[in-house]
Coordinates of C-alpha atoms in Angstrom, one line a residue:
M1 CA 24.9 13.0 1.2
L2 CA 22.5 9.8 2.1
Y3 CA 19.7 9.9 4.7
A4 CA 19.0 7.2 6.8
G5 CA 15.3 6.5 6.6
K6 CA 12.3 4.5 4.9
P7 CA 12.9 5.0 1.2
M8 CA 9.7 3.9 0.1
A9 CA 7.9 5.5 2.6
L10 CA 9.8 8.9 2.0
K11 CA 9.3 8.3 -1.9
R12 CA 5.3 8.1 -1.0
C13 CA 5.8 11.4 0.7
L14 CA 7.3 13.2 -1.7
T15 CA 5.0 11.7 -4.4
N16 CA 2.0 12.9 -2.8
L17 CA 3.1 16.5 -2.1
I18 CA 4.8 16.3 -6.0
S19 CA 1.6 15.3 -7.2
N20 CA -0.7 17.8 -5.4
A21 CA 1.3 20.9 -6.3
T22 CA 1.0 19.7 -9.8
K23 CA -2.7 18.7 -9.7
F24 CA -3.5 21.5 -7.7
G25 CA -1.0 24.3 -8.9
A26 CA -3.0 25.2 -12.0
G27 CA -0.7 23.6 -14.6
S28 CA 2.1 25.9 -13.1
V29 CA 5.4 25.0 -12.1
C30 CA 6.4 22.8 -9.3
T31 CA 9.6 23.1 -7.7
C32 CA 11.2 21.2 -5.1
R33 CA 14.4 21.8 -3.4
M34 CA 16.5 18.8 -2.1
A35 CA 19.7 20.3 -1.4
Q36 CA 19.5 19.4 2.5
P37 CA 17.7 16.6 3.7
S38 CA 16.7 18.6 6.5
S39 CA 14.1 21.2 5.4
S40 CA 12.5 20.4 1.5
P41 CA 10.3 23.0 0.6
I42 CA 7.8 22.2 -2.8
R43 CA 5.9 25.1 -3.9
D44 CA 3.5 25.4 -6.6
Q45 CA 1.7 28.6 -8.3
G46 CA -1.9 27.6 -7.9
P47 CA -4.9 29.3 -5.6
G48 CA -3.1 27.9 -2.5
I49 CA -5.6 26.6 0.3
P50 CA -8.3 29.2 1.9
A51 CA -6.7 29.9 5.8
E52 CA -9.9 28.2 7.3
H53 CA -8.6 24.9 5.6
L54 CA -5.0 24.7 6.3
A55 CA -5.0 22.3 9.3
R56 CA -7.9 20.3 7.9
V57 CA -6.4 19.2 5.0
F58 CA -4.5 16.6 7.0
E59 CA -7.7 15.1 8.3
P60 CA -8.0 11.7 6.6
F61 CA -10.9 12.0 3.7
Y62 CA -11.0 15.7 4.0
R63 CA -11.0 17.5 0.8
V64 CA -10.8 21.8 0.2
E65 CA -12.7 20.8 -3.1
S66 CA -15.6 18.5 -2.6
S67 CA -17.0 17.4 -6.3
R68 CA -16.3 14.0 -7.4
N69 CA -14.8 15.5 -10.5
R70 CA -11.8 13.1 -11.8
D71 CA -9.4 16.2 -12.8
T72 CA -9.8 17.8 -9.3
G73 CA -10.8 14.4 -7.6
G74 CA -9.2 12.2 -5.0
T75 CA -9.9 10.2 -1.5
G76 CA -8.2 13.3 0.7
L77 CA -5.6 10.9 1.7
G78 CA -2.6 11.9 0.2
L79 CA -1.6 14.7 2.5
C80 CA -2.4 12.8 5.7
I81 CA -0.2 10.0 4.4
A82 CA 2.7 12.5 3.6
R83 CA 2.4 13.6 7.2
D84 CA 2.2 10.8 9.3
I85 CA 5.4 9.4 7.1
A86 CA 7.1 12.5 8.1
Q87 CA 6.3 11.8 11.6
A88 CA 7.1 8.6 12.0
H89 CA 10.9 9.8 10.5
G90 CA 10.5 12.2 13.5
G91 CA 9.9 15.0 11.1
A92 CA 6.9 17.5 10.4
L93 CA 5.2 18.6 7.3
T94 CA 3.6 21.8 7.2
L95 CA 1.6 24.0 4.5
S96 CA 1.6 27.8 4.2
N97 CA -0.1 30.1 1.4
L98 CA 2.6 32.2 -0.6
P99 CA 2.5 35.7 -0.3
Q100 CA 1.5 36.4 -4.2
R101 CA -0.2 32.9 -5.4
G102 CA 0.5 29.5 -4.4
L103 CA 0.8 26.8 -1.8
Q104 CA 4.5 25.6 -0.1
A105 CA 4.3 22.2 1.6
T106 CA 7.4 22.0 3.6
L107 CA 9.0 18.7 4.7
T108 CA 11.3 18.9 7.5
L109 CA 13.4 15.5 8.9
P110 CA 15.7 15.8 11.7
R111 CA 19.6 15.4 10.6
H112 CA 20.6 11.7 10.9
P113 CA 24.3 10.5 10.8
E114 CA 25.2 9.8 7.1
V115 CA 25.1 6.4 5.4
H116 CA 27.9 5.4 3.7

């Protein structure tokens, strides 16, 4: 199945999400299920995000970890960009802490007719 969308933008969105999962997932395995383009969860086994920060991490330049350490650093734009791309495609990006440990980012896109 092919999805009708902006391929480079969707690639950037998924790259940002997978990069975050591998960077902040404490060296754990990152899983990404792409069986259906309508909903793609990306999970890691890191510490998750404190509940009070979950909504704010979508704000430009907002970072939970504020040090300038290159290992944990970043500009705080990755999730903002990923969410904007999802919304530009008529979709959404949500974050939720997993019950045991880790974070799940779920990219949800509307179903479009297949492209042949």
